[in-house]
Coordinates of N, CA, C and O in Angstrom, one line a residue:
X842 N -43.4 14.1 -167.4 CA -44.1 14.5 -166.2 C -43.4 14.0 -165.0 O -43.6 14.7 -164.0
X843 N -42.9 13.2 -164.7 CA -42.4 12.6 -164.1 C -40.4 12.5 -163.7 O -39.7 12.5 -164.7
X844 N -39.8 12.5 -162.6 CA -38.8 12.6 -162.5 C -37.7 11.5 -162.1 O -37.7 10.9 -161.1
X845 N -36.7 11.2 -163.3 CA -36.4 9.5 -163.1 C -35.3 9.4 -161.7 O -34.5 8.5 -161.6
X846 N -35.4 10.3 -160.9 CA -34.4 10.2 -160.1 C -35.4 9.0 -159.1 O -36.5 8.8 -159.5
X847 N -35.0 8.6 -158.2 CA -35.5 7.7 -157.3 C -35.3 7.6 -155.7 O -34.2 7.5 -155.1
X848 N -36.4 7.7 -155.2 CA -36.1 7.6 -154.0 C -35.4 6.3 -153.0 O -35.8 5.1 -153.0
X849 N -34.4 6.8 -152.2 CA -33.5 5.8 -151.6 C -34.5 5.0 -150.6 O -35.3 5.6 -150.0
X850 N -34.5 4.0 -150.6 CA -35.2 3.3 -149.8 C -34.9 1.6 -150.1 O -34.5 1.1 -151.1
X851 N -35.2 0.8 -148.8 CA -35.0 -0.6 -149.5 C -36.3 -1.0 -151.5 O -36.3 -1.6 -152.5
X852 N -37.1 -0.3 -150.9 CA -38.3 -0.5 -152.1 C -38.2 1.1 -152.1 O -38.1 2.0 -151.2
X853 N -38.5 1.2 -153.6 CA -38.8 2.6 -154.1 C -40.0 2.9 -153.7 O -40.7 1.8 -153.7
X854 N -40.8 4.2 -153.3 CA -42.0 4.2 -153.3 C -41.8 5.8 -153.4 O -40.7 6.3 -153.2
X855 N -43.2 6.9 -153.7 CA -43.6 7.9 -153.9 C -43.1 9.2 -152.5 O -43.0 8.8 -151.4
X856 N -42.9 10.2 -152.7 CA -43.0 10.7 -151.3 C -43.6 11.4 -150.6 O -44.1 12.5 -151.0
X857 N -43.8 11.1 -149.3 CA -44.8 11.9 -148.5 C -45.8 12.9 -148.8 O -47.0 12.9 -148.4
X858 N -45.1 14.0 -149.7 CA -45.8 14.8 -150.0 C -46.7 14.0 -151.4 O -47.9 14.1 -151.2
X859 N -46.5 13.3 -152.4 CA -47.5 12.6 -153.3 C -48.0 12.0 -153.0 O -49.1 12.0 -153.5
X860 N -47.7 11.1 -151.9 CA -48.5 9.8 -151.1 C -49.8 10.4 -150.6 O -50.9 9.8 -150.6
X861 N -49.8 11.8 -150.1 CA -50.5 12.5 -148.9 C -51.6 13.1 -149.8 O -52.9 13.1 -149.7
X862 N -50.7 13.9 -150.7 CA -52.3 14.3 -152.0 C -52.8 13.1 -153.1 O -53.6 13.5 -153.9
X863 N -52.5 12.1 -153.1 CA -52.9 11.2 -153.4 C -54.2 10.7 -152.5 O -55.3 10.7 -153.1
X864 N -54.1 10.3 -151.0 CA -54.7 10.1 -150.2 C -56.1 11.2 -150.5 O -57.2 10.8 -150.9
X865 N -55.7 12.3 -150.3 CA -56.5 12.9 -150.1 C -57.1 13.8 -151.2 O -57.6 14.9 -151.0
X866 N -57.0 13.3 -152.5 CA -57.2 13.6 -153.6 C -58.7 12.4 -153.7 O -59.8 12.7 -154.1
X867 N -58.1 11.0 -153.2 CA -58.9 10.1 -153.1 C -60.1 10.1 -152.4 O -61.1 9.6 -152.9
X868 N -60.0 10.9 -150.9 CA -61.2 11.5 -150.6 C -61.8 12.7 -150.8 O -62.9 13.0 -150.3
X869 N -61.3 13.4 -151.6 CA -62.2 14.7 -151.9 C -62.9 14.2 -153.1 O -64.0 14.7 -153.4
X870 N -62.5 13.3 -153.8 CA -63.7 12.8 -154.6 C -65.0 12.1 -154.7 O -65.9 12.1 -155.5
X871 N -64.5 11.3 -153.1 CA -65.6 10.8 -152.7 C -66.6 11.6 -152.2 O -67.8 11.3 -152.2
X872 N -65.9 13.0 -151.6 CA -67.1 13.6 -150.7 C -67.5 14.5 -151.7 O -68.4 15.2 -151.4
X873 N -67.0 14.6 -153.0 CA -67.4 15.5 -153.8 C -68.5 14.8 -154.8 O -69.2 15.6 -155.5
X874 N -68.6 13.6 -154.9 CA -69.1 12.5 -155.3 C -70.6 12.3 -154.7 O -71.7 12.2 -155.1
X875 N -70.2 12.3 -153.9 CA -71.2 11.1 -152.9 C -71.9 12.7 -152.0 O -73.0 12.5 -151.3
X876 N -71.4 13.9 -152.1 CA -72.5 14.2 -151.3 C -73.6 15.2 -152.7 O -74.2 16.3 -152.6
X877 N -73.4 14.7 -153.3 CA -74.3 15.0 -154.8 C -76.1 14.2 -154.7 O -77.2 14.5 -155.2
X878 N -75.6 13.2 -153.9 CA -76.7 11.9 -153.6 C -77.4 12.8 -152.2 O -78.5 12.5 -152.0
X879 N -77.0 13.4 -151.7 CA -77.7 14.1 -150.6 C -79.0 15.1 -151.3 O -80.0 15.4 -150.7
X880 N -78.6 15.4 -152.2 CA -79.4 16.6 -152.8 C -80.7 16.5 -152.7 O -81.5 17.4 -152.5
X881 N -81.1 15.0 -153.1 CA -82.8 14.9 -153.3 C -83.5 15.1 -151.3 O -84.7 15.2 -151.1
X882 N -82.8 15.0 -150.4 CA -83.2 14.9 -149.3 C -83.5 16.6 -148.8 O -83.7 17.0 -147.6
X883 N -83.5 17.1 -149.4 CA -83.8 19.0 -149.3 C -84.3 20.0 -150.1 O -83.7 20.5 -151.0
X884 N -85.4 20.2 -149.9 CA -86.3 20.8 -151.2 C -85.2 22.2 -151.8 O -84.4 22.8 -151.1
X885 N -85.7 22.4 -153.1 CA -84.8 23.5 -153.5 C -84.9 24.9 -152.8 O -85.9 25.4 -152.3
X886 N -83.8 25.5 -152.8 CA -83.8 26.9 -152.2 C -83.5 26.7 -150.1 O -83.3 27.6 -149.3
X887 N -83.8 25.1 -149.9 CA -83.6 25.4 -148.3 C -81.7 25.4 -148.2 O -80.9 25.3 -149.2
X888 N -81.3 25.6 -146.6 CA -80.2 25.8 -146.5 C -79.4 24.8 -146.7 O -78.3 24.8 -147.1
X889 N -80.4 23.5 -146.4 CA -79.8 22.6 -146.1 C -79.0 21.9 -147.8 O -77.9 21.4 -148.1
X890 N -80.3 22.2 -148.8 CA -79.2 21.9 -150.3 C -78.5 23.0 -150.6 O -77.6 22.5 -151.1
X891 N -78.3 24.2 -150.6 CA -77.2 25.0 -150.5 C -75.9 24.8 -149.7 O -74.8 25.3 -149.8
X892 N -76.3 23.8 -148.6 CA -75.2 23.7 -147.8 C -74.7 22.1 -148.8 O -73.6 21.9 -149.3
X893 N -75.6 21.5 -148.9 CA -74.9 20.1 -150.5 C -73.7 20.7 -151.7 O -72.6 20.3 -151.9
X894 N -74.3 21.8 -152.2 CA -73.6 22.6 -153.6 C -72.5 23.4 -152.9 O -71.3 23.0 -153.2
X895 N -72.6 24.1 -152.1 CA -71.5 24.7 -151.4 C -70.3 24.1 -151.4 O -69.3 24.5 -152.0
X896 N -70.6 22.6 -150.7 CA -69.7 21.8 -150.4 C -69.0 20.5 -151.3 O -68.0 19.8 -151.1
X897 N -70.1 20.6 -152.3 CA -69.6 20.1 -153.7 C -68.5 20.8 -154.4 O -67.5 20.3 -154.9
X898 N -68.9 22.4 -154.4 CA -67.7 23.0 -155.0 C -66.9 23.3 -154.5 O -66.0 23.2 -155.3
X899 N -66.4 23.7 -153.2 CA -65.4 24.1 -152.1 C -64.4 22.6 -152.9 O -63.4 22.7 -153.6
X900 N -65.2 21.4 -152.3 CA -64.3 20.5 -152.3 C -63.5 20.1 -153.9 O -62.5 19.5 -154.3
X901 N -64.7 20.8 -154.5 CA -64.3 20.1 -156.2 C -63.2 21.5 -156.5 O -62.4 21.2 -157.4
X902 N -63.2 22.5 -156.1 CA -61.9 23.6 -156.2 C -60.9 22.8 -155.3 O -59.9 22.7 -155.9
X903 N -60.9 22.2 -153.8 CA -59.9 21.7 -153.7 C -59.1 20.6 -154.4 O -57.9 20.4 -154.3
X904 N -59.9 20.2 -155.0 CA -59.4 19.1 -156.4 C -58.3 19.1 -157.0 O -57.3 18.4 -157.0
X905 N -58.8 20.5 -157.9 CA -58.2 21.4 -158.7 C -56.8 21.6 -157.5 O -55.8 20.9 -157.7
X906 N -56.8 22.4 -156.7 CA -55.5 22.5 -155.6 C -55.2 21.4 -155.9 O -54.9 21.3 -157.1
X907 N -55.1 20.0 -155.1 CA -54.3 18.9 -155.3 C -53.5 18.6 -157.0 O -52.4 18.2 -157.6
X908 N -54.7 18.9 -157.2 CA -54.2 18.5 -158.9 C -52.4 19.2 -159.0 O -51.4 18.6 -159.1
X909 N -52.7 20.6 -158.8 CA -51.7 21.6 -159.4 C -50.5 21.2 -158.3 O -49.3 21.1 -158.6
X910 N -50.9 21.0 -156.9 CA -49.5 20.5 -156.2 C -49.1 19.5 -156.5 O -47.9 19.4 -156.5
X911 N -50.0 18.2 -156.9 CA -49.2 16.6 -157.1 C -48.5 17.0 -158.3 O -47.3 16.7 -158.2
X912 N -48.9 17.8 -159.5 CA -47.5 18.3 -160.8 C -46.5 18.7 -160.0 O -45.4 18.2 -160.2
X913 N -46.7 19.8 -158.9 CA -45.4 20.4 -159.0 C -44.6 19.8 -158.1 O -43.5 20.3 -157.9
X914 N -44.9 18.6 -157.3 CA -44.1 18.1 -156.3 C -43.5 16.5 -157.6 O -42.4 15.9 -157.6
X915 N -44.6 16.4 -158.3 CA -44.0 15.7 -159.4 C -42.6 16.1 -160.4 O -41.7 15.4 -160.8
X916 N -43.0 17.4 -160.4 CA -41.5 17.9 -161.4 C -40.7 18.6 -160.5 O -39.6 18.8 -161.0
X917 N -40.8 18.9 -159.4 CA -39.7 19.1 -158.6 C -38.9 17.8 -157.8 O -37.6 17.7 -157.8
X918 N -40.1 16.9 -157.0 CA -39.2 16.0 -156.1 C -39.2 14.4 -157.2 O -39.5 14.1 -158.4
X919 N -38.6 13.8 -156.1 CA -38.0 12.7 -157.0 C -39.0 11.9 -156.8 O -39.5 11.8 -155.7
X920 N -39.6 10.9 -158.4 CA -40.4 10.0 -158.4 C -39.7 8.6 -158.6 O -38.7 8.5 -159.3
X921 N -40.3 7.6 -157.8 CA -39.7 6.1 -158.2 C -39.4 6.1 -159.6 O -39.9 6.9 -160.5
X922 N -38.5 5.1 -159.7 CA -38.7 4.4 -161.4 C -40.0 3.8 -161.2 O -40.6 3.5 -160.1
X923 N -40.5 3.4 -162.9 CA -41.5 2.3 -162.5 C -41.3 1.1 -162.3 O -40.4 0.5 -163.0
X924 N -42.3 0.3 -161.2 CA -41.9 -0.8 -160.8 C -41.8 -1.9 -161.5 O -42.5 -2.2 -162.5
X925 N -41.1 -2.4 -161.0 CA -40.1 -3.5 -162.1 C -40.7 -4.9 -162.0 O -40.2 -5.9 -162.4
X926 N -42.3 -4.9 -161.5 CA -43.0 -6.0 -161.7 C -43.7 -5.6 -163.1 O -44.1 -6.6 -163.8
X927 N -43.9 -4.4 -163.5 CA -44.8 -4.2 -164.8 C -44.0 -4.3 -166.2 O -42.9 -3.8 -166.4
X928 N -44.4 -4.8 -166.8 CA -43.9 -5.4 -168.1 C -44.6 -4.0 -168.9 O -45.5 -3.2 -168.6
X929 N -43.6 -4.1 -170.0 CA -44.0 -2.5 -170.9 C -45.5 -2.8 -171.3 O -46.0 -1.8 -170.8
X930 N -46.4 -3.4 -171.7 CA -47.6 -3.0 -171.7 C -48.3 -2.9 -170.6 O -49.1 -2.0 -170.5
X931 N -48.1 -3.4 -169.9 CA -49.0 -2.6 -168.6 C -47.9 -1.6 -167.8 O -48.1 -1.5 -166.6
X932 N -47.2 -1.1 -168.1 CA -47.0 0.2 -167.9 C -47.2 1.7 -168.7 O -47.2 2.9 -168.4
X933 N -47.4 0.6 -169.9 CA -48.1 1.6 -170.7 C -49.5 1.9 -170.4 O -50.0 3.0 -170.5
X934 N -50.2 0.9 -170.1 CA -52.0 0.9 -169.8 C -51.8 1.7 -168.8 O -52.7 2.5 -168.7
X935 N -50.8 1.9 -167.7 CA -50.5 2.5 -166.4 C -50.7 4.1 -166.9 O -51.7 4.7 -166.9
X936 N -49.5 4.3 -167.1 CA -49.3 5.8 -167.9 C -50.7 6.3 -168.4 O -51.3 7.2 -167.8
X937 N -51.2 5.7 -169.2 CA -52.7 5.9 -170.2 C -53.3 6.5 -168.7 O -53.3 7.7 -168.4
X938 N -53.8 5.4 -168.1 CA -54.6 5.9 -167.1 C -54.6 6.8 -165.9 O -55.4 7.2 -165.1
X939 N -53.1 6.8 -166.2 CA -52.8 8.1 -164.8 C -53.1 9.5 -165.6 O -53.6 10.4 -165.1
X940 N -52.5 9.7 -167.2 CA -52.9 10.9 -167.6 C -54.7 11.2 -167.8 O -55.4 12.0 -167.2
X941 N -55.1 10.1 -168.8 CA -57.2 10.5 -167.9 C -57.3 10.9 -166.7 O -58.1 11.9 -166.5
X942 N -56.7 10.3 -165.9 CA -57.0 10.6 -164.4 C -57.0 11.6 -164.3 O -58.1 12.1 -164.2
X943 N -55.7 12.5 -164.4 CA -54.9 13.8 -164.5 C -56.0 14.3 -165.2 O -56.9 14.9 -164.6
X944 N -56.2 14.2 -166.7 CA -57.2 15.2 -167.5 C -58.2 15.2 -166.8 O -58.8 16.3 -166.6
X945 N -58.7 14.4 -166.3 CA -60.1 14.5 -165.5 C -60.6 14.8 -164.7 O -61.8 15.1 -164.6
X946 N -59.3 15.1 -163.3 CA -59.2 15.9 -162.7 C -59.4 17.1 -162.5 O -60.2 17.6 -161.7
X947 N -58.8 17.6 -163.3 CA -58.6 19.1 -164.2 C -59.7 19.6 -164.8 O -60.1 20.7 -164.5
X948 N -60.4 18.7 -165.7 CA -61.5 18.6 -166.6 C -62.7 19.1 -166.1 O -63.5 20.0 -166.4
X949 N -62.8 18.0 -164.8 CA -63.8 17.9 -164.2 C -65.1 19.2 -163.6 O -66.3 19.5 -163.7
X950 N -63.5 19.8 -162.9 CA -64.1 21.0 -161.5 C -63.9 21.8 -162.5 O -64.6 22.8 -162.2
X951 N -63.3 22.1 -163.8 CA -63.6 23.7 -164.7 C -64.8 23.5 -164.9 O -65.7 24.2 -164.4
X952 N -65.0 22.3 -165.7 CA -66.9 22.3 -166.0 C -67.6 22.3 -165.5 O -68.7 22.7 -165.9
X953 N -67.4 21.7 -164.3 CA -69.0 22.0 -163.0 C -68.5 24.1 -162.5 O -69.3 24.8 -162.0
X954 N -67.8 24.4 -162.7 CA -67.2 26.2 -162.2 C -68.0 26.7 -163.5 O -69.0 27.3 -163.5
X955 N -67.4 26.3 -164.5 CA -68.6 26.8 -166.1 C -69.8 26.6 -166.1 O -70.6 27.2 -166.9
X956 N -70.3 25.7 -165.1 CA -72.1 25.5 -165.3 C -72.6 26.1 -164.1 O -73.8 26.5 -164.0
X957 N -71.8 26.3 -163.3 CA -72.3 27.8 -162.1 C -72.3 28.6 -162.8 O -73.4 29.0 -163.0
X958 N -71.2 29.3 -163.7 CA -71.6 30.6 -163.9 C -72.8 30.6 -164.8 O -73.6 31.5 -164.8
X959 N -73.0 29.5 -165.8 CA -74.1 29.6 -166.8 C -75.1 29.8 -165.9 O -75.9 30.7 -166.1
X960 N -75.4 28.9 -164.8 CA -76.8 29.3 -164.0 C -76.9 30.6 -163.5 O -78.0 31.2 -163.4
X961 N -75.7 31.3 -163.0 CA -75.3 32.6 -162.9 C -75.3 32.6 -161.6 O -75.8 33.6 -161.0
X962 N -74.9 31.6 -161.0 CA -73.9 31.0 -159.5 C -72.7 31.7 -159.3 O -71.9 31.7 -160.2
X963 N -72.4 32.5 -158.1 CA -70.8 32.4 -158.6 C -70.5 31.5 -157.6 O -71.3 31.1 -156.9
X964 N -69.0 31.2 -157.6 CA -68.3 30.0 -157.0 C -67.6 30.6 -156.2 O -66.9 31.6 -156.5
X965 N -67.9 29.8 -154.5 CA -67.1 29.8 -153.0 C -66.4 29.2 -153.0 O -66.5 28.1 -153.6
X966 N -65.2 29.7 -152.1 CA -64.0 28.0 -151.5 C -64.1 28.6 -150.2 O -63.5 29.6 -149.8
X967 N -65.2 27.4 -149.5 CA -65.5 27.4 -148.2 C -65.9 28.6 -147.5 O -65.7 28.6 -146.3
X968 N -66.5 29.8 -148.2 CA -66.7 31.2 -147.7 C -65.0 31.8 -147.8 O -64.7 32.8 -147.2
X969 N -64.1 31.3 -148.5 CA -62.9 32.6 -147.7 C -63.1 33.4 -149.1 O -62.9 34.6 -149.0
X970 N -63.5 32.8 -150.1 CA -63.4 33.9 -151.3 C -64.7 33.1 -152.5 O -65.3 32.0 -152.5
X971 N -64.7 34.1 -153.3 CA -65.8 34.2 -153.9 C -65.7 34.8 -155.3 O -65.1 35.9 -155.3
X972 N -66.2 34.3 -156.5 CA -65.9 34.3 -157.6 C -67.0 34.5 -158.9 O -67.3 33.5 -159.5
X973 N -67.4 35.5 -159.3 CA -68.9 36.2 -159.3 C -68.4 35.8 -160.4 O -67.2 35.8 -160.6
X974 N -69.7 35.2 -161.8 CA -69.7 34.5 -162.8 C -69.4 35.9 -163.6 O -69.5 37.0 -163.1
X975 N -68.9 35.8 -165.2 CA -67.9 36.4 -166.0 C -68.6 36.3 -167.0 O -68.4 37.0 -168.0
X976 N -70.0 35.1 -167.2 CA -70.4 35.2 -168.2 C -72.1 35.3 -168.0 O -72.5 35.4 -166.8
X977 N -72.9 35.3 -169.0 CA -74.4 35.3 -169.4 C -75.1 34.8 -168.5 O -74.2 34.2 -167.8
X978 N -76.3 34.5 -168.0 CA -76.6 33.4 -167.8 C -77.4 33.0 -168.9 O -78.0 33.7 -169.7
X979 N -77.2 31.5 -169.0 CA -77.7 30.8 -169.9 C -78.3 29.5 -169.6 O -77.6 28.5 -169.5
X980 N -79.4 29.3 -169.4 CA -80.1 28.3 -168.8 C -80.1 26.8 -169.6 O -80.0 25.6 -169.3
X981 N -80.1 27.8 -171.0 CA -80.3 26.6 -172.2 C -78.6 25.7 -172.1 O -78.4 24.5 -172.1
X982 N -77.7 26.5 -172.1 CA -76.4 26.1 -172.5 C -76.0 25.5 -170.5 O -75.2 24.6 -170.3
X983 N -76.4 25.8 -170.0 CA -76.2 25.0 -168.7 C -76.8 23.2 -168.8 O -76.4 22.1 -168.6
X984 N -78.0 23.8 -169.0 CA -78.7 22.2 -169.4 C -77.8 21.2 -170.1 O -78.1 20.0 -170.1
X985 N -77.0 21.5 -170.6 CA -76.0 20.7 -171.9 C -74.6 20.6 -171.3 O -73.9 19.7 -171.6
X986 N -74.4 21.3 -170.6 CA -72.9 21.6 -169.6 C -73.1 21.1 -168.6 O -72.1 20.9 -167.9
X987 N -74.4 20.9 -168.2 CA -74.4 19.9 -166.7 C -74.5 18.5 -167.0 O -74.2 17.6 -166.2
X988 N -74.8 18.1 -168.6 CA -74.8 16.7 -169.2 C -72.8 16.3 -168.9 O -72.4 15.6 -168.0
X989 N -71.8 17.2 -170.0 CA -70.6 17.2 -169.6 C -70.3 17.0 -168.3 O -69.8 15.9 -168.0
X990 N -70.5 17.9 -167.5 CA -70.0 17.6 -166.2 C -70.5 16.6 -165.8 O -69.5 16.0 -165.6
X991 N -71.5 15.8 -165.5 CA -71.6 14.5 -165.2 C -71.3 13.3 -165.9 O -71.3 12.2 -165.4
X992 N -71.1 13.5 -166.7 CA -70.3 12.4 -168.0 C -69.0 12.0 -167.4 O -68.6 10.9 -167.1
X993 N -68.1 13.7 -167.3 CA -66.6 13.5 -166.9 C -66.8 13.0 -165.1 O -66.0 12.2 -164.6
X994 N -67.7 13.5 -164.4 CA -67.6 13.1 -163.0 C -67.9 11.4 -163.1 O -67.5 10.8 -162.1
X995 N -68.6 10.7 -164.1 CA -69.0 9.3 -163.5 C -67.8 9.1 -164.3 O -67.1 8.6 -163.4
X996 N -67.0 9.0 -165.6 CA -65.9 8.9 -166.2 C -64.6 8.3 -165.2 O -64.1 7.2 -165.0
X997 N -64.5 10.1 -164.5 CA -63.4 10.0 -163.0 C -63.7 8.9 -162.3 O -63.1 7.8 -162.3
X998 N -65.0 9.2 -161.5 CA -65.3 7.9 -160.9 C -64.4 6.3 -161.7 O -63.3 5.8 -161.5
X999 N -65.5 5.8 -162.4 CA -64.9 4.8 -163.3 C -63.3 4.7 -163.1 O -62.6 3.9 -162.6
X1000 N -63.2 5.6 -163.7 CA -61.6 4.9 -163.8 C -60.9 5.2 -163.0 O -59.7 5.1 -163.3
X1001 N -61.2 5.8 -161.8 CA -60.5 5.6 -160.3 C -60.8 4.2 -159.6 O -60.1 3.8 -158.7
X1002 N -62.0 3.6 -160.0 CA -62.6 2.0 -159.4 C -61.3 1.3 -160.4 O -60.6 0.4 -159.8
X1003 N -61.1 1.6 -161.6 CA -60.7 0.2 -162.3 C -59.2 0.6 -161.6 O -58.6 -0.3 -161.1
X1004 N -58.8 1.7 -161.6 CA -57.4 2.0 -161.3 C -57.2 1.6 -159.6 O -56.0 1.2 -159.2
X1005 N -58.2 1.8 -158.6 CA -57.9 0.9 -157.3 C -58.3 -0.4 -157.2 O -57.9 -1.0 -156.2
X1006 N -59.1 -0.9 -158.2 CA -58.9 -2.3 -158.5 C -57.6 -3.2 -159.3 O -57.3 -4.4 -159.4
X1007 N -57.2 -2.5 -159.6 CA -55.8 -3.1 -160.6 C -54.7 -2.9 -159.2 O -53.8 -3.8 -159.1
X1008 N -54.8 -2.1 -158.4 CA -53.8 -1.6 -157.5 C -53.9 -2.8 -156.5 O -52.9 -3.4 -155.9
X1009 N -55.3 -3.2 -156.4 CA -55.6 -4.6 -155.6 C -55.1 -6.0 -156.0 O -54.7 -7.0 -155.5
X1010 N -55.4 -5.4 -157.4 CA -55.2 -7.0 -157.5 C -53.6 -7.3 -157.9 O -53.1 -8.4 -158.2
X1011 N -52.7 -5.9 -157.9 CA -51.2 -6.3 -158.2 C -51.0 -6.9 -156.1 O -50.7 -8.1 -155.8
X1012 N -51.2 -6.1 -155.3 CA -51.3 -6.2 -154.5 C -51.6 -7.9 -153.5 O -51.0 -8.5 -152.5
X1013 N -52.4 -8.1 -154.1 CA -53.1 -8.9 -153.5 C -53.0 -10.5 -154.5 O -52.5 -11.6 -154.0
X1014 N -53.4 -10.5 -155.8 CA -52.8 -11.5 -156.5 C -51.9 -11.3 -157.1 O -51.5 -12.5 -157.4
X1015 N -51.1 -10.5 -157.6 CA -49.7 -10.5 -158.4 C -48.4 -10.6 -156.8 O -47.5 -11.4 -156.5
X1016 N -49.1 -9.5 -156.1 CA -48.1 -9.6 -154.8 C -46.9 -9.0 -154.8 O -45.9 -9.2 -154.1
X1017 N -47.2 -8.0 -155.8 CA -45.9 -6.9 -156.0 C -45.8 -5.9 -155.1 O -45.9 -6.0 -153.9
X1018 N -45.5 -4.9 -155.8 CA -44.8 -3.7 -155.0 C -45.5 -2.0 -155.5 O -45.2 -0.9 -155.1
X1019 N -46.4 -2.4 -156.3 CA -47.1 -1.5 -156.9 C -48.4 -0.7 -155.7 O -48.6 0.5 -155.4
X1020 N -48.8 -1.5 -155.4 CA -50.0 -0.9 -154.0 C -48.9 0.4 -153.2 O -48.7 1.6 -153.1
X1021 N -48.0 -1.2 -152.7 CA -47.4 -0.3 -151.5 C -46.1 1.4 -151.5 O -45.6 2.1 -150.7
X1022 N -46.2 1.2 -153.0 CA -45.5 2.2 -153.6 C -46.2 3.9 -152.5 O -45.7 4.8 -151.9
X1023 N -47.3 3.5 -152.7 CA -48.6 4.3 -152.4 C -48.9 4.8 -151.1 O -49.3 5.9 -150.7
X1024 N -48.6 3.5 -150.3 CA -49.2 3.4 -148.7 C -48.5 3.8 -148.0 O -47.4 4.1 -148.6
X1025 N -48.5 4.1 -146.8 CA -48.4 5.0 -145.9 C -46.7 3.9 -145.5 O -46.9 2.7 -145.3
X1026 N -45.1 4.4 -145.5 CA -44.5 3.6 -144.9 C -44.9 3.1 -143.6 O -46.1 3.3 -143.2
X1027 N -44.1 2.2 -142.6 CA -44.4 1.4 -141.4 C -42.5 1.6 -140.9 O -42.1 1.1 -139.9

């Protein structure tokens, strides 16, 4: 997945374009996350929880976009080596968890797009288009597919906490080069 060429720099780090959908991969999950918790504050059917779900999926299809550009800016532009503070087992725990991440990513926004259409929702990205469900509706099989999709969404969650916690503590107690791989140059 990944490209061993390396970027010139006094420290290797990621480029602009991954640094940037990284960033912002990191907040569409929050807002795709977190405005889920809005829902109980709007009785069913007002605009105001349609305007919650709207904006859950808009953002959980932008997901999906990031996902598919961080590969291809992955197999096209040049990725650091890995950094030479990680010893082969924790760059292997590394790897592990960047591919979950990846599957989960991925994972995630099909199965919340599959339990729209079981409700017999179809799916918007932000009003520009619209995507009329393909299958049944099925109330019974939604009930069980919305279990999935929140499984894989608190999953993602999770191991995006342990994975910006590890990024802190190389950062902050190891004192490596692994955080800033990430951050914004200066």
């Amino acid at each position: 997945m990944s490209n061993p060429s390396s970027v010139p720099s006094a420290e290797p780090c990621y480029s602009l374009p991954l640094r940037a959908l990284h960033w912002l991969t990191v907040l569409a999950i929050v807002v795709t996350y977190g405005v889920t918790y809005l829902e109980d504050f709007f009785a069913r059917g007002t605009p105001g929880r349609a305007l919650i779900w709207w904006t859950h999926i808009s953002v959980g299809l932008t997901i999906l976009g990031f996902v598919i550009l961080r590969l291809v800016a992955r197999l096209v532009g040049p990725v650091p080596p890995p950094s030479a503070a990680l010893s082969r087992p924790v760059h292997l725990a590394s790897t592990t968890v960047h591919v979950l991440l990846y599957v989960l990513l991925v994972a995630t926004p099909l199965v919340g797009i599959y339990l729209a259409f079981l409700r017999g929702n179809e799916v918007t990205f932000f009003g520009l288009f619209t995507i009329p469900s393909p299958v049944e509706v099925d109330r019974t099989a939604a009930g069980q597919v919305i279990e999935w999709h929140e499984l894989l969404a608190n999953a993602l969650v999770v191991l995006a906490l342990l994975h910006a916690a590890a990024a802190l503590v190389h950062h902050h107690v190891l004192k490596d080069d692994v955080l800033r791989r990430m951050l914004p140059r200066r």
